[in-house]
PDB file of C-alpha atoms in Angstrom:
ATOM      1  CA  UNK A   1     -12.501 -11.427  13.255  1.00 76.00           C
ATOM      2  CA  UNK A   2      -9.603 -12.284  10.959  1.00 80.00           C
ATOM      3  CA  UNK A   3     -10.436 -11.804   7.289  1.00 90.00           C
ATOM      4  CA  UNK A   4      -8.763 -14.609   5.356  1.00 95.00           C
ATOM      5  CA  UNK A   5      -9.758 -15.800   1.886  1.00 96.00           C
ATOM      6  CA  UNK A   6      -8.717 -18.916   0.003  1.00 95.00           C
ATOM      7  CA  UNK A   7      -7.379 -18.651  -3.531  1.00 96.00           C
ATOM      8  CA  UNK A   8     -10.510 -19.936  -5.254  1.00 96.00           C
ATOM      9  CA  UNK A   9     -12.638 -17.328  -3.491  1.00 96.00           C
ATOM     10  CA  UNK A  10     -10.228 -14.560  -4.487  1.00 97.00           C
ATOM     11  CA  UNK A  11      -9.955 -15.798  -8.077  1.00 96.00           C
ATOM     12  CA  UNK A  12     -13.730 -15.810  -8.310  1.00 93.00           C
ATOM     13  CA  UNK A  13     -13.715 -12.022  -8.235  1.00 92.00           C
ATOM     14  CA  UNK A  14     -11.144 -11.557 -10.981  1.00 90.00           C
ATOM     15  CA  UNK A  15     -13.414 -11.383 -13.970  1.00 82.00           C
ATOM     16  CA  UNK A  16     -16.394  -9.891 -12.177  1.00 76.00           C
ATOM     17  CA  UNK A  17     -14.310  -6.837 -11.385  1.00 67.00           C
ATOM     18  CA  UNK A  18     -12.636  -6.799 -14.786  1.00 60.00           C
ATOM     19  CA  UNK A  19     -16.035  -6.614 -16.488  1.00 63.00           C
ATOM     20  CA  UNK A  20     -17.379  -3.781 -14.320  1.00 59.00           C
TER      21      UNK A  20
ATOM     22  CA  UNK B   1     -33.074   5.187  -9.715  1.00 59.00           C
ATOM     23  CA  UNK B   2     -30.292   5.134  -7.172  1.00 67.00           C
ATOM     24  CA  UNK B   3     -27.852   2.271  -7.556  1.00 68.00           C
ATOM     25  CA  UNK B   4     -27.694  -0.235  -4.736  1.00 67.00           C
ATOM     26  CA  UNK B   5     -24.385  -0.032  -2.892  1.00 65.00           C
ATOM     27  CA  UNK B   6     -22.117  -2.869  -4.016  1.00 71.00           C
ATOM     28  CA  UNK B   7     -20.984  -5.169  -1.240  1.00 80.00           C
ATOM     29  CA  UNK B   8     -17.225  -5.341  -0.998  1.00 89.00           C
ATOM     30  CA  UNK B   9     -14.961  -7.831   0.709  1.00 94.00           C
ATOM     31  CA  UNK B  10     -12.509  -6.188   3.105  1.00 96.00           C
ATOM     32  CA  UNK B  11      -8.983  -7.511   3.466  1.00 97.00           C
ATOM     33  CA  UNK B  12      -7.297  -8.039   6.822  1.00 97.00           C
ATOM     34  CA  UNK B  13      -4.734  -5.371   5.928  1.00 97.00           C
ATOM     35  CA  UNK B  14      -4.512  -2.329   3.704  1.00 98.00           C
ATOM     36  CA  UNK B  15      -1.813  -2.936   1.068  1.00 98.00           C
ATOM     37  CA  UNK B  16       0.301  -0.500  -0.917  1.00 98.00           C
ATOM     38  CA  UNK B  17       1.609  -1.019  -4.445  1.00 98.00           C
ATOM     39  CA  UNK B  18       5.023   0.487  -5.142  1.00 98.00           C
ATOM     40  CA  UNK B  19       6.774   0.762  -8.496  1.00 97.00           C
ATOM     41  CA  UNK B  20      10.514   1.057  -8.979  1.00 96.00           C
ATOM     42  CA  UNK B  21      12.076   2.067 -12.277  1.00 93.00           C
ATOM     43  CA  UNK B  22      15.818   2.167 -12.500  1.00 84.00           C
ATOM     44  CA  UNK B  23      16.822   5.600 -13.819  1.00 81.00           C
ATOM     45  CA  UNK B  24      20.496   5.984 -13.077  1.00 78.00           C
ATOM     46  CA  UNK B  25      20.359   9.758 -13.411  1.00 80.00           C
ATOM     47  CA  UNK B  26      18.319   9.979 -10.202  1.00 80.00           C
ATOM     48  CA  UNK B  27      18.958   8.870  -6.615  1.00 77.00           C
ATOM     49  CA  UNK B  28      17.569   5.430  -5.777  1.00 72.00           C
ATOM     50  CA  UNK B  29      14.812   6.816  -3.544  1.00 71.00           C
ATOM     51  CA  UNK B  30      13.503   9.056  -6.364  1.00 77.00           C
ATOM     52  CA  UNK B  31      12.957   5.996  -8.550  1.00 92.00           C
ATOM     53  CA  UNK B  32      10.662   4.338  -6.029  1.00 94.00           C
ATOM     54  CA  UNK B  33       7.055   5.530  -6.160  1.00 95.00           C
ATOM     55  CA  UNK B  34       3.958   4.658  -4.151  1.00 96.00           C
ATOM     56  CA  UNK B  35       1.278   3.948  -6.752  1.00 96.00           C
ATOM     57  CA  UNK B  36      -1.822   3.350  -4.645  1.00 97.00           C
ATOM     58  CA  UNK B  37      -3.286   1.472  -1.704  1.00 98.00           C
ATOM     59  CA  UNK B  38      -6.226  -0.924  -1.479  1.00 97.00           C
ATOM     60  CA  UNK B  39      -8.051  -2.855   1.216  1.00 97.00           C
ATOM     61  CA  UNK B  40     -10.764  -4.846  -0.527  1.00 96.00           C
ATOM     62  CA  UNK B  41     -10.759  -7.899  -2.785  1.00 96.00           C
ATOM     63  CA  UNK B  42     -12.508  -5.864  -5.455  1.00 94.00           C
ATOM     64  CA  UNK B  43      -9.972  -3.046  -5.414  1.00 95.00           C
ATOM     65  CA  UNK B  44      -7.137  -5.560  -5.608  1.00 97.00           C
ATOM     66  CA  UNK B  45      -8.507  -6.986  -8.859  1.00 96.00           C
ATOM     67  CA  UNK B  46      -9.342  -3.572 -10.254  1.00 94.00           C
ATOM     68  CA  UNK B  47      -5.725  -2.613  -9.719  1.00 95.00           C
ATOM     69  CA  UNK B  48      -4.236  -5.885 -10.891  1.00 95.00           C
ATOM     70  CA  UNK B  49      -6.156  -5.879 -14.159  1.00 92.00           C
ATOM     71  CA  UNK B  50      -5.239  -2.280 -14.947  1.00 92.00           C
ATOM     72  CA  UNK B  51      -1.491  -2.329 -14.470  1.00 95.00           C
ATOM     73  CA  UNK B  52       1.157  -3.739 -16.762  1.00 96.00           C
ATOM     74  CA  UNK B  53       1.889  -7.425 -16.293  1.00 97.00           C
ATOM     75  CA  UNK B  54       5.203  -7.896 -14.525  1.00 97.00           C
ATOM     76  CA  UNK B  55       6.547  -9.863 -17.483  1.00 97.00           C
ATOM     77  CA  UNK B  56       6.029  -6.791 -19.693  1.00 97.00           C
ATOM     78  CA  UNK B  57       8.040  -4.427 -17.498  1.00 96.00           C
ATOM     79  CA  UNK B  58      11.498  -3.439 -18.641  1.00 94.00           C
ATOM     80  CA  UNK B  59      14.591  -4.773 -16.943  1.00 95.00           C
ATOM     81  CA  UNK B  60      15.481  -2.959 -13.763  1.00 94.00           C
ATOM     82  CA  UNK B  61      11.846  -2.431 -12.700  1.00 96.00           C
ATOM     83  CA  UNK B  62      10.191  -3.785  -9.545  1.00 97.00           C
ATOM     84  CA  UNK B  63       6.678  -4.059  -8.227  1.00 98.00           C
ATOM     85  CA  UNK B  64       6.349  -4.229  -4.454  1.00 98.00           C
ATOM     86  CA  UNK B  65       3.231  -4.888  -2.429  1.00 98.00           C
ATOM     87  CA  UNK B  66       3.641  -4.073   1.248  1.00 98.00           C
ATOM     88  CA  UNK B  67       1.315  -3.574   4.169  1.00 98.00           C
ATOM     89  CA  UNK B  68       0.418   0.090   4.226  1.00 98.00           C
ATOM     90  CA  UNK B  69       2.961   2.037   6.247  1.00 97.00           C
ATOM     91  CA  UNK B  70       5.904  -0.283   5.541  1.00 98.00           C
ATOM     92  CA  UNK B  71       8.329   0.980   2.918  1.00 97.00           C
ATOM     93  CA  UNK B  72       9.736  -1.684   0.570  1.00 97.00           C
ATOM     94  CA  UNK B  73      13.325  -1.398   1.717  1.00 95.00           C
ATOM     95  CA  UNK B  74      15.576  -3.066   4.278  1.00 93.00           C
ATOM     96  CA  UNK B  75      15.928   0.171   6.199  1.00 93.00           C
ATOM     97  CA  UNK B  76      12.288   0.323   7.275  1.00 96.00           C
ATOM     98  CA  UNK B  77      12.059  -0.530  10.965  1.00 96.00           C
ATOM     99  CA  UNK B  78       9.459  -3.232  10.232  1.00 97.00           C
ATOM    100  CA  UNK B  79      11.823  -4.925   7.740  1.00 97.00           C
ATOM    101  CA  UNK B  80      15.314  -4.536   9.092  1.00 96.00           C
ATOM    102  CA  UNK B  81      15.218  -7.533  11.454  1.00 97.00           C
ATOM    103  CA  UNK B  82      13.541  -9.665   8.809  1.00 98.00           C
ATOM    104  CA  UNK B  83      14.363 -11.450   5.622  1.00 98.00           C
ATOM    105  CA  UNK B  84      12.892 -12.935   2.480  1.00 98.00           C
ATOM    106  CA  UNK B  85      11.865 -16.215   0.917  1.00 98.00           C
ATOM    107  CA  UNK B  86      13.475 -15.855  -2.484  1.00 97.00           C
ATOM    108  CA  UNK B  87      12.357 -17.439  -5.747  1.00 97.00           C
ATOM    109  CA  UNK B  88      14.876 -17.071  -8.552  1.00 96.00           C
ATOM    110  CA  UNK B  89      13.683 -17.726 -12.068  1.00 96.00           C
ATOM    111  CA  UNK B  90      15.454 -18.660 -15.260  1.00 95.00           C
ATOM    112  CA  UNK B  91      15.260 -16.287 -18.216  1.00 95.00           C
ATOM    113  CA  UNK B  92      12.833 -18.626 -19.958  1.00 94.00           C
ATOM    114  CA  UNK B  93      10.411 -18.541 -17.027  1.00 95.00           C
ATOM    115  CA  UNK B  94       9.584 -14.859 -17.612  1.00 96.00           C
ATOM    116  CA  UNK B  95       7.287 -15.937 -20.421  1.00 94.00           C
ATOM    117  CA  UNK B  96       6.049 -19.220 -19.010  1.00 93.00           C
ATOM    118  CA  UNK B  97       5.713 -18.770 -15.247  1.00 96.00           C
ATOM    119  CA  UNK B  98       6.481 -15.308 -13.940  1.00 98.00           C
ATOM    120  CA  UNK B  99       3.045 -13.672 -13.991  1.00 98.00           C
ATOM    121  CA  UNK B 100       1.308 -16.721 -12.536  1.00 98.00           C
ATOM    122  CA  UNK B 101       3.866 -17.046  -9.723  1.00 98.00           C
ATOM    123  CA  UNK B 102       3.573 -13.336  -8.887  1.00 98.00           C
ATOM    124  CA  UNK B 103      -0.228 -13.505  -8.839  1.00 98.00           C
ATOM    125  CA  UNK B 104      -0.098 -16.544  -6.576  1.00 98.00           C
ATOM    126  CA  UNK B 105       2.257 -14.630  -4.286  1.00 98.00           C
ATOM    127  CA  UNK B 106      -0.201 -11.741  -4.127  1.00 98.00           C
ATOM    128  CA  UNK B 107      -3.123 -14.065  -3.402  1.00 98.00           C
ATOM    129  CA  UNK B 108      -1.130 -15.573  -0.513  1.00 98.00           C
ATOM    130  CA  UNK B 109      -0.610 -12.087   0.908  1.00 98.00           C
ATOM    131  CA  UNK B 110      -4.047 -10.561   0.577  1.00 98.00           C
ATOM    132  CA  UNK B 111      -5.820 -13.819   1.474  1.00 98.00           C
ATOM    133  CA  UNK B 112      -3.732 -14.196   4.661  1.00 97.00           C
ATOM    134  CA  UNK B 113      -2.643 -17.666   3.553  1.00 97.00           C
ATOM    135  CA  UNK B 114      -0.153 -18.154   6.369  1.00 97.00           C
ATOM    136  CA  UNK B 115      -2.762 -18.446   9.113  1.00 95.00           C
ATOM    137  CA  UNK B 116      -1.584 -17.063  12.461  1.00 94.00           C
ATOM    138  CA  UNK B 117       1.808 -16.279  10.928  1.00 97.00           C
ATOM    139  CA  UNK B 118       0.365 -13.915   8.325  1.00 97.00           C
ATOM    140  CA  UNK B 119       1.142 -11.113  10.778  1.00 97.00           C
ATOM    141  CA  UNK B 120       4.834 -11.828  10.163  1.00 98.00           C
ATOM    142  CA  UNK B 121       4.496 -10.945   6.480  1.00 98.00           C
ATOM    143  CA  UNK B 122       5.615  -7.440   5.489  1.00 98.00           C
ATOM    144  CA  UNK B 123       5.153  -7.684   1.741  1.00 98.00           C
ATOM    145  CA  UNK B 124       6.418  -9.089  -1.542  1.00 98.00           C
ATOM    146  CA  UNK B 125       8.726  -7.871  -4.286  1.00 98.00           C
ATOM    147  CA  UNK B 126       9.208  -8.843  -7.911  1.00 98.00           C
ATOM    148  CA  UNK B 127      12.475  -7.793  -9.586  1.00 98.00           C
ATOM    149  CA  UNK B 128      12.584  -7.800 -13.384  1.00 97.00           C
ATOM    150  CA  UNK B 129      16.191  -8.333 -14.374  1.00 96.00           C
ATOM    151  CA  UNK B 130      17.937  -9.342 -17.599  1.00 95.00           C
ATOM    152  CA  UNK B 131      19.990 -12.000 -15.836  1.00 95.00           C
ATOM    153  CA  UNK B 132      16.914 -13.580 -14.222  1.00 96.00           C
ATOM    154  CA  UNK B 133      13.795 -12.363 -12.463  1.00 98.00           C
ATOM    155  CA  UNK B 134      13.172 -12.783  -8.731  1.00 98.00           C
ATOM    156  CA  UNK B 135      10.110 -12.929  -6.523  1.00 98.00           C
ATOM    157  CA  UNK B 136      10.283 -12.733  -2.738  1.00 98.00           C
ATOM    158  CA  UNK B 137       8.031 -12.638   0.286  1.00 98.00           C
ATOM    159  CA  UNK B 138       9.463 -10.449   3.027  1.00 98.00           C
ATOM    160  CA  UNK B 139       8.848 -11.225   6.686  1.00 98.00           C
ATOM    161  CA  UNK B 140       9.592  -9.073   9.708  1.00 98.00           C
ATOM    162  CA  UNK B 141      11.700 -11.282  12.006  1.00 98.00           C
ATOM    163  CA  UNK B 142      14.381 -13.602  10.636  1.00 98.00           C
ATOM    164  CA  UNK B 143      14.940 -15.175  14.070  1.00 98.00           C
ATOM    165  CA  UNK B 144      11.340 -16.400  14.282  1.00 98.00           C
ATOM    166  CA  UNK B 145      12.157 -19.844  12.923  1.00 98.00           C
ATOM    167  CA  UNK B 146       8.721 -21.363  13.453  1.00 98.00           C
ATOM    168  CA  UNK B 147       6.902 -18.584  11.619  1.00 98.00           C
ATOM    169  CA  UNK B 148       9.461 -18.259   8.832  1.00 98.00           C
ATOM    170  CA  UNK B 149       9.575 -21.965   8.041  1.00 98.00           C
ATOM    171  CA  UNK B 150       5.771 -22.263   8.197  1.00 98.00           C
ATOM    172  CA  UNK B 151       5.451 -19.404   5.726  1.00 98.00           C
ATOM    173  CA  UNK B 152       8.093 -20.993   3.498  1.00 98.00           C
ATOM    174  CA  UNK B 153       6.390 -24.382   3.441  1.00 98.00           C
ATOM    175  CA  UNK B 154       2.972 -22.916   2.640  1.00 98.00           C
ATOM    176  CA  UNK B 155       4.423 -20.562   0.022  1.00 98.00           C
ATOM    177  CA  UNK B 156       6.306 -23.362  -1.742  1.00 98.00           C
ATOM    178  CA  UNK B 157       3.177 -25.497  -1.799  1.00 97.00           C
ATOM    179  CA  UNK B 158       1.039 -22.630  -3.117  1.00 98.00           C
ATOM    180  CA  UNK B 159       3.529 -21.976  -5.917  1.00 98.00           C
ATOM    181  CA  UNK B 160       3.237 -25.623  -6.901  1.00 97.00           C
ATOM    182  CA  UNK B 161       6.982 -26.166  -6.687  1.00 96.00           C
ATOM    183  CA  UNK B 162       8.280 -29.714  -6.808  1.00 94.00           C
ATOM    184  CA  UNK B 163       9.490 -31.252  -3.559  1.00 92.00           C
ATOM    185  CA  UNK B 164      12.862 -31.545  -5.300  1.00 94.00           C
ATOM    186  CA  UNK B 165      13.097 -27.763  -5.593  1.00 94.00           C
ATOM    187  CA  UNK B 166      14.678 -26.032  -2.601  1.00 96.00           C
ATOM    188  CA  UNK B 167      13.929 -22.405  -1.808  1.00 97.00           C
ATOM    189  CA  UNK B 168      15.945 -20.341   0.626  1.00 97.00           C
ATOM    190  CA  UNK B 169      15.301 -17.636   3.205  1.00 98.00           C
ATOM    191  CA  UNK B 170      17.877 -14.896   3.540  1.00 97.00           C
ATOM    192  CA  UNK B 171      18.094 -12.417   6.399  1.00 97.00           C
ATOM    193  CA  UNK B 172      18.199  -8.815   5.121  1.00 96.00           C
ATOM    194  CA  UNK B 173      21.150  -8.173   7.429  1.00 93.00           C
ATOM    195  CA  UNK B 174      23.123 -10.803   5.495  1.00 92.00           C
ATOM    196  CA  UNK B 175      21.893  -9.627   2.079  1.00 88.00           C
ATOM    197  CA  UNK B 176      22.866  -6.043   2.883  1.00 84.00           C
ATOM    198  CA  UNK B 177      26.459  -6.912   3.649  1.00 84.00           C
ATOM    199  CA  UNK B 178      27.206  -9.483   0.944  1.00 76.00           C
ATOM    200  CA  UNK B 179      26.785  -9.755  -2.796  1.00 69.00           C
ATOM    201  CA  UNK B 180      23.659 -11.690  -3.696  1.00 62.00           C
ATOM    202  CA  UNK B 181      25.555 -14.721  -4.923  1.00 67.00           C
ATOM    203  CA  UNK B 182      27.274 -15.075  -1.554  1.00 73.00           C
ATOM    204  CA  UNK B 183      24.294 -14.535   0.754  1.00 83.00           C
ATOM    205  CA  UNK B 184      23.757 -17.699   2.755  1.00 91.00           C
ATOM    206  CA  UNK B 185      20.349 -19.191   3.330  1.00 95.00           C
ATOM    207  CA  UNK B 186      19.217 -18.987   6.927  1.00 97.00           C
ATOM    208  CA  UNK B 187      16.480 -21.546   6.279  1.00 98.00           C
ATOM    209  CA  UNK B 188      15.494 -23.758   3.365  1.00 97.00           C
ATOM    210  CA  UNK B 189      12.305 -25.668   2.583  1.00 97.00           C
TER     211      UNK B 189
END
């Protein structure tokens, strides 16, 4: 299965990771 | 108590970040360093938020993000038949647009934004230069018109460029033999 992600999905992880 | 394992989101490809710093005292290859690789959404952001913004790099530096195993140079066998969609920026755009355009480029790559043609993508490069910065997406086969123009159309749309703006695709074989100002565009969108 091809793993593609749209930009909003990817951007949603930006600050979650930054705060870890 | 043991921590629950955190679910991560795997990418289609493993990507490598390379950093180039122009030190004229050393051969070109010595100035190019592999920083790290990543293959999850989470590791991408962890990396992106911990490295210097491109706009803060000194002139002569590059970041490159390539699929793991492909070196960010024309000579790599996966690149040499290919070319690049090139975005050239004005000096003023370093402060206003550069970081956002580079991030959008990275999101196109890791998110596989070019559908079935994402396999054609080798990587992306950002050149920080005093005379004007450049961003490019490199693809593996310059003769694959359908794939190259599809990638170009999607990329231009994702960057939010006006329909009046024209971006060009240059074959590496042409870039390698001519000065940059003379390299002809193989395709435009």
